[in-house]
mmCIF file of C-alpha atoms in Angstrom:
data_model
loop_
_atom_site.group_PDB
_atom_site.id
_atom_site.type_symbol
_atom_site.label_atom_id
_atom_site.label_comp_id
_atom_site.label_asym_id
_atom_site.label_seq_id
_atom_site.Cartn_x
_atom_site.Cartn_y
_atom_site.Cartn_z
ATOM 1 C CA MET A 729 0.537 -209.203 -86.590
ATOM 2 C CA SER A 730 -3.088 -208.557 -87.653
ATOM 3 C CA GLY A 731 -4.459 -206.930 -84.522
ATOM 4 C CA SER A 732 -3.780 -207.672 -80.896
ATOM 5 C CA PRO A 733 -4.236 -211.384 -80.098
ATOM 6 C CA ARG A 734 -5.913 -212.457 -76.874
ATOM 7 C CA VAL A 735 -2.879 -214.532 -75.800
ATOM 8 C CA ILE A 736 0.647 -213.191 -76.315
ATOM 9 C CA VAL A 737 3.504 -215.656 -75.838
ATOM 10 C CA LEU A 738 6.873 -214.035 -75.117
ATOM 11 C CA MET A 739 9.608 -216.507 -76.000
ATOM 12 C CA GLY A 740 13.373 -216.502 -75.734
ATOM 13 C CA VAL A 741 16.308 -217.975 -73.900
ATOM 14 C CA ALA A 742 17.174 -217.269 -70.280
ATOM 15 C CA GLY A 743 18.055 -213.631 -69.699
ATOM 16 C CA SER A 744 15.987 -212.322 -72.610
ATOM 17 C CA GLY A 745 13.629 -210.534 -70.237
ATOM 18 C CA LYS A 746 10.529 -212.684 -70.647
ATOM 19 C CA SER A 747 9.376 -212.111 -67.066
ATOM 20 C CA THR A 748 10.348 -208.442 -66.808
ATOM 21 C CA VAL A 749 9.010 -207.484 -70.231
ATOM 22 C CA GLY A 750 6.007 -209.765 -69.771
ATOM 23 C CA LEU A 751 4.955 -208.096 -66.526
ATOM 24 C CA ALA A 752 5.340 -204.628 -68.061
ATOM 25 C CA LEU A 753 3.475 -205.656 -71.228
ATOM 26 C CA ALA A 754 0.641 -207.232 -69.234
ATOM 27 C CA GLU A 755 0.314 -204.064 -67.176
ATOM 28 C CA LYS A 756 0.278 -201.900 -70.316
ATOM 29 C CA LEU A 757 -2.418 -204.072 -71.934
ATOM 30 C CA GLY A 758 -4.462 -204.666 -68.779
ATOM 31 C CA ALA A 759 -3.771 -208.381 -69.197
ATOM 32 C CA ARG A 760 -3.086 -211.293 -66.888
ATOM 33 C CA PHE A 761 0.580 -212.370 -66.670
ATOM 34 C CA VAL A 762 1.638 -216.024 -66.502
ATOM 35 C CA ASP A 763 5.279 -217.067 -66.068
ATOM 36 C CA ALA A 764 6.022 -220.583 -67.320
ATOM 37 C CA ASP A 765 8.903 -220.816 -64.824
ATOM 38 C CA ASP A 766 6.269 -221.098 -62.091
ATOM 39 C CA PHE A 767 4.937 -224.314 -63.664
ATOM 40 C CA HIS A 768 8.161 -226.336 -63.722
ATOM 41 C CA PRO A 769 7.840 -229.447 -61.565
ATOM 42 C CA PRO A 770 10.314 -229.649 -58.657
ATOM 43 C CA ALA A 771 12.417 -232.256 -60.512
ATOM 44 C CA ASN A 772 12.985 -229.822 -63.407
ATOM 45 C CA VAL A 773 13.936 -226.988 -61.055
ATOM 46 C CA GLU A 774 16.338 -229.274 -59.186
ATOM 47 C CA LYS A 775 17.906 -230.431 -62.451
ATOM 48 C CA MET A 776 18.413 -226.871 -63.731
ATOM 49 C CA SER A 777 19.657 -225.688 -60.322
ATOM 50 C CA SER A 778 22.329 -228.382 -60.585
ATOM 51 C CA GLY A 779 23.406 -227.026 -63.974
ATOM 52 C CA VAL A 780 21.847 -229.861 -65.979
ATOM 53 C CA PRO A 781 19.866 -228.771 -69.049
ATOM 54 C CA LEU A 782 16.364 -230.145 -69.510
ATOM 55 C CA ASP A 783 15.704 -232.561 -72.349
ATOM 56 C CA ASP A 784 12.539 -233.009 -74.393
ATOM 57 C CA ALA A 785 11.168 -235.613 -71.961
ATOM 58 C CA ASP A 786 11.612 -233.161 -69.058
ATOM 59 C CA ARG A 787 9.881 -230.394 -70.980
ATOM 60 C CA ARG A 788 6.897 -232.408 -72.284
ATOM 61 C CA PRO A 789 4.669 -232.318 -69.136
ATOM 62 C CA TRP A 790 5.664 -228.692 -68.523
ATOM 63 C CA LEU A 791 4.713 -227.725 -72.086
ATOM 64 C CA ASP A 792 1.418 -229.594 -71.719
ATOM 65 C CA ALA A 793 0.665 -227.560 -68.586
ATOM 66 C CA MET A 794 1.479 -224.395 -70.545
ATOM 67 C CA ARG A 795 -0.805 -225.478 -73.413
ATOM 68 C CA ARG A 796 -3.676 -225.907 -70.946
ATOM 69 C CA GLU A 797 -2.858 -222.414 -69.695
ATOM 70 C CA VAL A 798 -2.949 -221.023 -73.270
ATOM 71 C CA ILE A 799 -6.307 -222.712 -73.929
ATOM 72 C CA GLU A 800 -7.779 -221.442 -70.655
ATOM 73 C CA ALA A 801 -6.303 -218.003 -71.313
ATOM 74 C CA ALA A 802 -8.303 -217.690 -74.523
ATOM 75 C CA THR A 803 -11.143 -216.276 -72.429
ATOM 76 C CA GLU A 804 -9.107 -213.308 -71.197
ATOM 77 C CA LYS A 805 -6.181 -211.188 -72.383
ATOM 78 C CA THR A 806 -3.018 -212.986 -71.213
ATOM 79 C CA VAL A 807 0.732 -212.549 -71.580
ATOM 80 C CA LEU A 808 2.616 -215.836 -71.192
ATOM 81 C CA ALA A 809 6.390 -215.835 -70.665
ATOM 82 C CA CYS A 810 7.763 -219.163 -71.873
ATOM 83 C CA SER A 811 11.115 -220.133 -73.402
ATOM 84 C CA ALA A 812 9.433 -222.094 -76.248
ATOM 85 C CA LEU A 813 12.868 -222.713 -77.745
ATOM 86 C CA LYS A 814 11.934 -225.185 -80.490
ATOM 87 C CA ARG A 815 9.252 -225.180 -83.188
ATOM 88 C CA THR A 816 7.897 -228.462 -81.828
ATOM 89 C CA TYR A 817 7.531 -226.858 -78.388
ATOM 90 C CA ARG A 818 5.703 -223.880 -79.882
ATOM 91 C CA LYS A 819 3.350 -226.183 -81.795
ATOM 92 C CA ARG A 820 2.710 -228.141 -78.592
ATOM 93 C CA LEU A 821 1.900 -224.836 -76.859
ATOM 94 C CA GLY A 822 -0.584 -223.947 -79.584
ATOM 95 C CA VAL A 823 1.078 -220.675 -80.586
ATOM 96 C CA ASP A 824 -0.203 -221.222 -84.114
ATOM 97 C CA GLY A 825 -3.762 -220.844 -82.807
ATOM 98 C CA PRO A 826 -6.099 -218.169 -84.162
ATOM 99 C CA ASP A 827 -5.947 -215.828 -81.173
ATOM 100 C CA VAL A 828 -2.330 -216.386 -80.101
ATOM 101 C CA GLY A 829 0.605 -214.136 -80.990
ATOM 102 C CA LEU A 830 4.272 -215.031 -80.619
ATOM 103 C CA VAL A 831 6.956 -212.469 -79.778
ATOM 104 C CA TYR A 832 10.591 -213.572 -79.790
ATOM 105 C CA LEU A 833 12.834 -211.553 -77.456
ATOM 106 C CA ALA A 834 16.173 -211.618 -79.278
ATOM 107 C CA GLY A 835 19.583 -210.605 -77.979
ATOM 108 C CA SER A 836 23.277 -211.306 -78.363
ATOM 109 C CA ARG A 837 24.979 -213.984 -76.293
ATOM 110 C CA GLU A 838 27.044 -211.289 -74.571
ATOM 111 C CA LEU A 839 23.980 -209.311 -73.492
ATOM 112 C CA LEU A 840 22.145 -212.452 -72.366
ATOM 113 C CA TRP A 841 25.187 -213.634 -70.351
ATOM 114 C CA LYS A 842 25.478 -210.241 -68.673
ATOM 115 C CA ARG A 843 21.802 -210.277 -67.712
ATOM 116 C CA ILE A 844 21.812 -213.836 -66.368
ATOM 117 C CA SER A 845 25.011 -213.252 -64.412
ATOM 118 C CA GLY A 846 23.456 -210.202 -62.774
ATOM 119 C CA ARG A 847 20.444 -211.914 -61.244
ATOM 120 C CA ASP A 848 20.359 -213.643 -57.886
ATOM 121 C CA GLY A 849 18.289 -216.554 -56.666
ATOM 122 C CA HIS A 850 17.124 -217.884 -60.036
ATOM 123 C CA PHE A 851 17.416 -221.603 -60.748
ATOM 124 C CA MET A 852 18.736 -220.974 -64.275
ATOM 125 C CA LYS A 853 22.505 -220.680 -64.022
ATOM 126 C CA PRO A 854 24.566 -218.613 -66.508
ATOM 127 C CA GLU A 855 26.530 -221.725 -67.469
ATOM 128 C CA MET A 856 23.369 -223.136 -69.056
ATOM 129 C CA LEU A 857 22.948 -220.279 -71.549
ATOM 130 C CA ASP A 858 24.898 -222.031 -74.303
ATOM 131 C CA SER A 859 22.707 -225.142 -74.059
ATOM 132 C CA GLN A 860 19.643 -222.937 -74.549
ATOM 133 C CA LEU A 861 21.220 -221.109 -77.482
ATOM 134 C CA ASP A 862 22.106 -224.494 -79.019
ATOM 135 C CA ALA A 863 18.499 -225.674 -78.644
ATOM 136 C CA LEU A 864 16.982 -222.402 -79.888
ATOM 137 C CA GLU A 865 15.167 -222.492 -83.212
ATOM 138 C CA GLU A 866 14.445 -218.858 -83.966
ATOM 139 C CA PRO A 867 10.903 -218.384 -85.244
ATOM 140 C CA ASP A 868 10.337 -217.569 -88.901
ATOM 141 C CA ALA A 869 8.666 -214.254 -89.746
ATOM 142 C CA ASP A 870 5.348 -216.035 -90.372
ATOM 143 C CA GLU A 871 5.530 -217.652 -86.932
ATOM 144 C CA GLY A 872 5.976 -214.509 -84.869
ATOM 145 C CA THR A 873 7.632 -211.144 -84.392
ATOM 146 C CA ALA A 874 11.260 -210.734 -83.298
ATOM 147 C CA VAL A 875 12.043 -207.812 -80.981
ATOM 148 C CA SER A 876 15.541 -206.765 -79.894
ATOM 149 C CA ILE A 877 16.120 -206.718 -76.140
ATOM 150 C CA ASP A 878 18.964 -204.223 -76.436
ATOM 151 C CA ALA A 879 16.744 -201.363 -75.224
ATOM 152 C CA PRO A 880 15.015 -200.207 -72.032
ATOM 153 C CA VAL A 881 11.969 -202.262 -70.981
ATOM 154 C CA ALA A 882 9.513 -199.445 -71.784
ATOM 155 C CA GLU A 883 10.905 -199.227 -75.322
ATOM 156 C CA ILE A 884 10.708 -203.004 -75.795
ATOM 157 C CA VAL A 885 7.082 -202.961 -74.616
ATOM 158 C CA ALA A 886 6.240 -200.085 -76.987
ATOM 159 C CA THR A 887 7.844 -201.987 -79.885
ATOM 160 C CA ILE A 888 5.779 -205.080 -79.047
ATOM 161 C CA VAL A 889 2.533 -203.101 -78.759
ATOM 162 C CA ASN A 890 3.206 -201.443 -82.124
ATOM 163 C CA ALA A 891 3.987 -204.816 -83.736
ATOM 164 C CA LEU A 892 0.796 -206.330 -82.324
ATOM 165 C CA GLU A 893 -1.283 -203.492 -83.738
ATOM 166 C CA GLU A 894 0.172 -203.754 -87.261
ATOM 167 C CA PRO A 895 -2.112 -205.441 -89.782
ATOM 168 C CA GLY A 896 -0.625 -208.748 -90.724
#
């Protein structure tokens, strides 16, 4: 990935560990952590809490807020956890920028379902996993690095750090 970028975007569907891995990665790198879930407007949270998937129109203002965050983050090392399910979303976020790296947290449906079902108090319900998997456009190798989530968090973080340090 040609050296460690200033902004690292962790992408993936619900249950992939974006927040958990992101916090651990940020700590390891001495970086700021930003969770895109915290930027959803109340209407989006209410919609998802009711089991209704977001559409592109719902996501647009949220993605724009995340893009501003990516641009502002260029001044300091930042790890951003954001689903970024589609290529168009990733372009809108600016993940193709010169100092931005994309890491896709990849896992099987079974593992993702198990993880989502095991968490309490989150607005993203397990029943919405399939809609996210349907919307997911996995990044190509030239767009980012894919990392398996079927490992302990420390191992996932080490894999990401190693991938970021590899010349690209």
